Amino acid sequence: SACATVFFTKRDEAPVRYLFQMLRPTHRAILVEEFITTALHENDPGDAMAVGSMLSAIATTGLFDEDNSLTDGLNVQLAWLEDTSLDAPRAPQTMAALLYGAGFSSQVIENMAKRSIPSSSPILATLLSESRVLHDSPDVTSDTQDNGSDDRRRNRFERGSY
């Protein structure tokens, strides 16, 4: 979509936030999926972290409180991760960067992934391994950490059922 193009080009959350506000709650998961799919196929961890940070910032406004569009969109993409990795071989690593950028703890990422990806899948092992590396590395920073609101965003997401 044009909104995704603007976001990936300028990293401007304003048009994305506006679009989410204008959409019916039932259609928001589709837009979440579109941003995640685009990030996975771009194969850029920086883009993935930016998408995660953007979704986290929108979530902190309460926009996703009335529906499950954020978690629904994430869960669909996690369930399709094996198929996505056929077209984008680094999709598990990119998904880990996206979830890290969104402020999810490694335990929450593990719980989400294990619900959506078969336990015998090498994709699951790769995603979880990359998640641990990102969480354990002091050199990795994301947009959420840069503005000092990482704890608030992490707490917002972890209040869910994961």
Tab-separated table of N, CA, C and O in Angstrom, residues 33-110:
chain	number	residue	atom	x	y	z
A	33	GLU	N	-0.725	-7.244	9.242
A	33	GLU	CA	-0.112	-8.306	8.440
A	33	GLU	C	0.665	-7.736	7.256
A	33	GLU	O	1.750	-8.217	6.925
A	34	GLU	N	0.110	-6.719	6.606
A	34	GLU	CA	0.780	-6.137	5.442
A	34	GLU	C	2.125	-5.531	5.821
A	34	GLU	O	3.125	-5.737	5.117
A	35	PHE	N	2.168	-4.812	6.922
A	35	PHE	CA	3.434	-4.226	7.347
A	35	PHE	C	4.446	-5.310	7.706
A	35	PHE	O	5.620	-5.213	7.354
A	36	ILE	N	3.997	-6.344	8.383
A	36	ILE	CA	4.908	-7.425	8.765
A	36	ILE	C	5.404	-8.165	7.526
A	36	ILE	O	6.599	-8.432	7.397
A	37	THR	N	4.498	-8.473	6.615
A	37	THR	CA	4.883	-9.170	5.383
A	37	THR	C	5.919	-8.361	4.599
A	37	THR	O	6.920	-8.900	4.134
A	38	THR	N	5.673	-7.077	4.479
A	38	THR	CA	6.611	-6.214	3.752
A	38	THR	C	7.974	-6.226	4.436
A	38	THR	O	9.010	-6.363	3.779
A	39	ALA	N	7.980	-6.102	5.749
A	39	ALA	CA	9.253	-6.111	6.482
A	39	ALA	C	9.987	-7.436	6.300
A	39	ALA	O	11.208	-7.453	6.104
A	40	LEU	N	9.264	-8.537	6.350
A	40	LEU	CA	9.902	-9.852	6.202
A	40	LEU	C	10.508	-10.019	4.818
A	40	LEU	O	11.595	-10.580	4.677
A	41	HIS	N	9.814	-9.544	3.798
A	41	HIS	CA	10.323	-9.693	2.438
A	41	HIS	C	11.413	-8.681	2.102
A	41	HIS	O	12.222	-8.922	1.210
A	42	GLU	N	11.451	-7.561	2.804
A	42	GLU	CA	12.536	-6.587	2.599
A	42	GLU	C	13.844	-7.124	3.166
A	42	GLU	O	14.920	-6.689	2.769
A	43	ASN	N	13.744	-8.036	4.137
A	43	ASN	CA	14.916	-8.707	4.695
A	43	ASN	C	15.904	-7.732	5.332
A	43	ASN	O	17.106	-7.914	5.256
A	44	ASP	N	15.382	-6.682	5.941
A	44	ASP	CA	16.233	-5.687	6.582
A	44	ASP	C	15.859	-5.618	8.063
A	44	ASP	O	14.750	-5.183	8.394
A	45	PRO	N	16.739	-6.060	8.953
A	45	PRO	CA	16.414	-6.019	10.385
A	45	PRO	C	16.068	-4.620	10.879
A	45	PRO	O	15.240	-4.455	11.767
A	46	GLY	N	16.679	-3.591	10.294
A	46	GLY	CA	16.356	-2.215	10.675
A	46	GLY	C	14.917	-1.862	10.352
A	46	GLY	O	14.209	-1.247	11.157
A	47	ASP	N	14.459	-2.265	9.147
A	47	ASP	CA	13.058	-2.053	8.777
A	47	ASP	C	12.139	-2.837	9.711
A	47	ASP	O	11.098	-2.337	10.130
A	48	ALA	N	12.537	-4.062	10.018
A	48	ALA	CA	11.711	-4.902	10.884
A	48	ALA	C	11.586	-4.283	12.279
A	48	ALA	O	10.491	-4.239	12.851
A	49	MET	N	12.700	-3.796	12.827
A	49	MET	CA	12.641	-3.155	14.142
A	49	MET	C	11.792	-1.888	14.091
A	49	MET	O	11.053	-1.592	15.031
A	50	ALA	N	11.881	-1.154	12.983
A	50	ALA	CA	11.076	0.061	12.836
A	50	ALA	C	9.588	-0.274	12.793
A	50	ALA	O	8.773	0.430	13.393
A	51	VAL	N	9.219	-1.342	12.087
A	51	VAL	CA	7.815	-1.760	12.046
A	51	VAL	C	7.360	-2.173	13.440
A	51	VAL	O	6.282	-1.785	13.893
A	52	GLY	N	8.171	-2.953	14.133
A	52	GLY	CA	7.819	-3.360	15.493
A	52	GLY	C	7.653	-2.158	16.408
A	52	GLY	O	6.682	-2.076	17.178
A	53	SER	N	8.557	-1.212	16.306
A	53	SER	CA	8.486	0.001	17.119
A	53	SER	C	7.239	0.811	16.783
A	53	SER	O	6.549	1.326	17.668
A	54	MET	N	6.935	0.929	15.489
A	54	MET	CA	5.752	1.673	15.053
A	54	MET	C	4.482	1.017	15.584
A	54	MET	O	3.597	1.685	16.117
A	55	LEU	N	4.378	-0.300	15.478
A	55	LEU	CA	3.193	-0.999	15.987
A	55	LEU	C	3.082	-0.842	17.497
A	55	LEU	O	1.994	-0.660	18.041
A	56	SER	N	4.216	-0.884	18.166
A	56	SER	CA	4.235	-0.694	19.609
A	56	SER	C	3.762	0.710	19.979
A	56	SER	O	2.966	0.888	20.909
A	57	ALA	N	4.250	1.717	19.251
A	57	ALA	CA	3.851	3.099	19.528
A	57	ALA	C	2.349	3.285	19.322
A	57	ALA	O	1.682	3.956	20.120
A	58	ILE	N	1.815	2.692	18.276
A	58	ILE	CA	0.375	2.796	18.028
A	58	ILE	C	-0.395	2.061	19.120
A	58	ILE	O	-1.425	2.532	19.598
A	59	ALA	N	0.123	0.920	19.550
A	59	ALA	CA	-0.546	0.153	20.607
A	59	ALA	C	-0.609	0.934	21.916
A	59	ALA	O	-1.597	0.844	22.646
A	60	THR	N	0.424	1.724	22.212
A	60	THR	CA	0.431	2.474	23.470
A	60	THR	C	-0.616	3.584	23.484
A	60	THR	O	-0.948	4.096	24.543
A	61	THR	N	-1.153	3.942	22.320
A	61	THR	CA	-2.213	4.947	22.269
A	61	THR	C	-3.564	4.338	22.630
A	61	THR	O	-4.535	5.069	22.774
A	62	GLY	N	-3.619	3.012	22.739
A	62	GLY	CA	-4.882	2.343	23.054
A	62	GLY	C	-5.693	1.973	21.834
A	62	GLY	O	-6.795	1.443	21.955
A	63	LEU	N	-5.167	2.224	20.646
A	63	LEU	CA	-5.913	1.973	19.421
A	63	LEU	C	-6.277	0.504	19.240
A	63	LEU	O	-7.335	0.184	18.722
A	64	PHE	N	-5.404	-0.393	19.694
A	64	PHE	CA	-5.673	-1.822	19.530
A	64	PHE	C	-6.435	-2.415	20.709
A	64	PHE	O	-6.703	-3.608	20.738
A	65	ASP	N	-6.773	-1.594	21.709
A	65	ASP	CA	-7.440	-2.111	22.903
A	65	ASP	C	-8.828	-2.676	22.623
A	65	ASP	O	-9.283	-3.582	23.304
A	66	GLU	N	-9.514	-2.135	21.611
A	66	GLU	CA	-10.883	-2.577	21.342
A	66	GLU	C	-10.964	-3.852	20.508
A	66	GLU	O	-12.039	-4.397	20.308
A	67	ASP	N	-9.852	-4.316	20.013
A	67	ASP	CA	-9.844	-5.540	19.213
A	67	ASP	C	-8.530	-6.281	19.431
A	67	ASP	O	-7.690	-5.853	20.188
A	68	ASN	N	-8.367	-7.367	18.760
A	68	ASN	CA	-7.136	-8.158	18.859
A	68	ASN	C	-6.329	-8.069	17.568
A	68	ASN	O	-5.595	-8.985	17.241
A	69	SER	N	-6.472	-6.980	16.834
A	69	SER	CA	-5.863	-6.899	15.509
A	69	SER	C	-4.345	-7.004	15.545
A	69	SER	O	-3.746	-7.609	14.658
A	70	LEU	N	-3.722	-6.460	16.570
A	70	LEU	CA	-2.268	-6.553	16.638
A	70	LEU	C	-1.828	-7.992	16.853
A	70	LEU	O	-1.023	-8.532	16.092
A	71	THR	N	-2.362	-8.636	17.862
A	71	THR	CA	-1.966	-10.022	18.128
A	71	THR	C	-2.453	-10.956	17.025
A	71	THR	O	-1.741	-11.895	16.675
A	72	ASP	N	-3.622	-10.683	16.455
A	72	ASP	CA	-4.095	-11.515	15.348
A	72	ASP	C	-3.142	-11.424	14.159
A	72	ASP	O	-2.778	-12.439	13.561
A	73	GLY	N	-2.735	-10.204	13.818
A	73	GLY	CA	-1.809	-10.023	12.699
A	73	GLY	C	-0.464	-10.675	12.946
A	73	GLY	O	0.109	-11.317	12.061
A	74	LEU	N	0.047	-10.544	14.169
A	74	LEU	CA	1.315	-11.186	14.515
A	74	LEU	C	1.205	-12.705	14.463
A	74	LEU	O	2.082	-13.382	13.921
A	75	ASN	N	0.135	-13.237	15.022
A	75	ASN	CA	-0.022	-14.692	15.061
A	75	ASN	C	-0.171	-15.295	13.674
A	75	ASN	O	0.367	-16.370	13.401
A	76	VAL	N	-0.872	-14.607	12.786
A	76	VAL	CA	-1.002	-15.095	11.404
A	76	VAL	C	0.368	-15.152	10.748
A	76	VAL	O	0.725	-16.144	10.098
A	77	GLN	N	1.154	-14.097	10.915
A	77	GLN	CA	2.475	-14.065	10.296
A	77	GLN	C	3.412	-15.109	10.893
A	77	GLN	O	4.223	-15.702	10.177
A	78	LEU	N	3.294	-15.347	12.184
A	78	LEU	CA	4.100	-16.410	12.802
A	78	LEU	C	3.696	-17.778	12.249
A	78	LEU	O	4.549	-18.617	11.969
A	79	ALA	N	2.402	-18.004	12.079
A	79	ALA	CA	1.926	-19.280	11.547
A	79	ALA	C	2.395	-19.495	10.108
A	79	ALA	O	2.638	-20.628	9.694
A	80	TRP	N	2.536	-18.422	9.355
A	80	TRP	CA	2.969	-18.516	7.954
A	80	TRP	C	4.471	-18.395	7.789
A	80	TRP	O	4.982	-18.402	6.670
A	81	LEU	N	5.203	-18.302	8.866
A	81	LEU	CA	6.632	-18.026	8.781
A	81	LEU	C	7.398	-19.095	7.999
A	81	LEU	O	8.325	-18.774	7.255
A	82	GLU	N	7.005	-20.344	8.141
A	82	GLU	CA	7.689	-21.399	7.364
A	82	GLU	C	7.507	-21.175	5.867
A	82	GLU	O	8.466	-21.296	5.095
A	83	ASP	N	6.282	-20.847	5.452
A	83	ASP	CA	6.034	-20.578	4.037
A	83	ASP	C	6.742	-19.314	3.582
A	83	ASP	O	7.321	-19.268	2.492
A	84	THR	N	6.707	-18.283	4.404
A	84	THR	CA	7.358	-17.019	4.064
A	84	THR	C	8.857	-17.228	3.868
A	84	THR	O	9.467	-16.623	2.983
A	85	SER	N	9.437	-18.105	4.674
A	85	SER	CA	10.884	-18.318	4.590
A	85	SER	C	11.301	-18.992	3.283
A	85	SER	O	12.479	-18.972	2.931
A	86	LEU	N	10.368	-19.560	2.550
A	86	LEU	CA	10.696	-20.102	1.227
A	86	LEU	C	11.035	-18.972	0.256
A	86	LEU	O	11.907	-19.116	-0.602
A	87	ASP	N	10.324	-17.844	0.378
A	87	ASP	CA	10.583	-16.679	-0.472
A	87	ASP	C	11.621	-15.743	0.139
A	87	ASP	O	12.341	-15.052	-0.586
A	88	ALA	N	11.648	-15.684	1.458
A	88	ALA	CA	12.567	-14.799	2.172
A	88	ALA	C	13.293	-15.640	3.214
A	88	ALA	O	12.836	-15.780	4.349
A	89	PRO	N	14.417	-16.254	2.832
A	89	PRO	CA	15.094	-17.212	3.715
A	89	PRO	C	15.465	-16.669	5.098
A	89	PRO	O	15.570	-17.422	6.051
A	90	ARG	N	15.647	-15.373	5.225
A	90	ARG	CA	15.996	-14.793	6.535
A	90	ARG	C	14.773	-14.303	7.297
A	90	ARG	O	14.885	-13.543	8.267
A	91	ALA	N	13.604	-14.741	6.893
A	91	ALA	CA	12.361	-14.310	7.549
A	91	ALA	C	12.342	-14.599	9.054
A	91	ALA	O	11.890	-13.743	9.823
A	92	PRO	N	12.829	-15.747	9.527
A	92	PRO	CA	12.815	-15.962	10.982
A	92	PRO	C	13.669	-14.942	11.743
A	92	PRO	O	13.247	-14.432	12.788
A	93	GLN	N	14.835	-14.619	11.205
A	93	GLN	CA	15.693	-13.632	11.849
A	93	GLN	C	15.048	-12.239	11.799
A	93	GLN	O	15.110	-11.477	12.765
A	94	THR	N	14.420	-11.934	10.665
A	94	THR	CA	13.766	-10.643	10.507
A	94	THR	C	12.558	-10.533	11.432
A	94	THR	O	12.322	-9.482	12.035
A	95	MET	N	11.808	-11.626	11.578
A	95	MET	CA	10.661	-11.627	12.498
A	95	MET	C	11.139	-11.437	13.932
A	95	MET	O	10.507	-10.707	14.706
A	96	ALA	N	12.251	-12.045	14.288
A	96	ALA	CA	12.801	-11.858	15.633
A	96	ALA	C	13.142	-10.385	15.854
A	96	ALA	O	12.862	-9.829	16.923
A	97	ALA	N	13.723	-9.738	14.850
A	97	ALA	CA	14.059	-8.310	14.958
A	97	ALA	C	12.795	-7.468	15.100
A	97	ALA	O	12.753	-6.517	15.897
A	98	LEU	N	11.751	-7.814	14.362
A	98	LEU	CA	10.488	-7.085	14.450
A	98	LEU	C	9.885	-7.207	15.854
A	98	LEU	O	9.485	-6.211	16.460
A	99	LEU	N	9.842	-8.420	16.369
A	99	LEU	CA	9.272	-8.639	17.702
A	99	LEU	C	10.128	-7.979	18.780
A	99	LEU	O	9.609	-7.438	19.756
A	100	TYR	N	11.430	-8.003	18.589
A	100	TYR	CA	12.337	-7.314	19.503
A	100	TYR	C	12.086	-5.804	19.454
A	100	TYR	O	11.999	-5.136	20.482
A	101	GLY	N	11.957	-5.270	18.245
A	101	GLY	CA	11.682	-3.844	18.068
A	101	GLY	C	10.359	-3.426	18.687
A	101	GLY	O	10.195	-2.291	19.123
A	102	ALA	N	9.420	-4.359	18.737
A	102	ALA	CA	8.112	-4.074	19.342
A	102	ALA	C	8.175	-4.075	20.863
A	102	ALA	O	7.225	-3.678	21.524
A	103	GLY	N	9.285	-4.550	21.411
A	103	GLY	CA	9.443	-4.534	22.860
A	103	GLY	C	9.018	-5.806	23.563
A	103	GLY	O	8.929	-5.823	24.786
A	104	PHE	N	8.769	-6.855	22.800
A	104	PHE	CA	8.414	-8.128	23.428
A	104	PHE	C	9.646	-8.724	24.112
A	104	PHE	O	10.738	-8.710	23.543
A	105	SER	N	9.467	-9.290	25.273
A	105	SER	CA	10.564	-9.981	25.954
A	105	SER	C	10.828	-11.295	25.225
A	105	SER	O	9.983	-11.786	24.468
A	106	SER	N	11.978	-11.882	25.463
A	106	SER	CA	12.295	-13.153	24.803
A	106	SER	C	11.312	-14.243	25.234
A	106	SER	O	10.965	-15.116	24.439
A	107	GLN	N	10.817	-14.191	26.466
A	107	GLN	CA	9.855	-15.189	26.932
A	107	GLN	C	8.518	-15.046	26.204
A	107	GLN	O	7.899	-16.039	25.820
A	108	VAL	N	8.064	-13.824	26.001
A	108	VAL	CA	6.811	-13.603	25.278
A	108	VAL	C	6.962	-14.052	23.829
A	108	VAL	O	6.069	-14.694	23.275
A	109	ILE	N	8.098	-13.736	23.215
A	109	ILE	CA	8.343	-14.174	21.835
A	109	ILE	C	8.307	-15.693	21.763
A	109	ILE	O	7.696	-16.275	20.861
A	110	GLU	N	8.948	-16.342	22.716
A	110	GLU	CA	8.956	-17.803	22.728
A	110	GLU	C	7.536	-18.360	22.868
A	110	GLU	O	7.155	-19.285	22.147
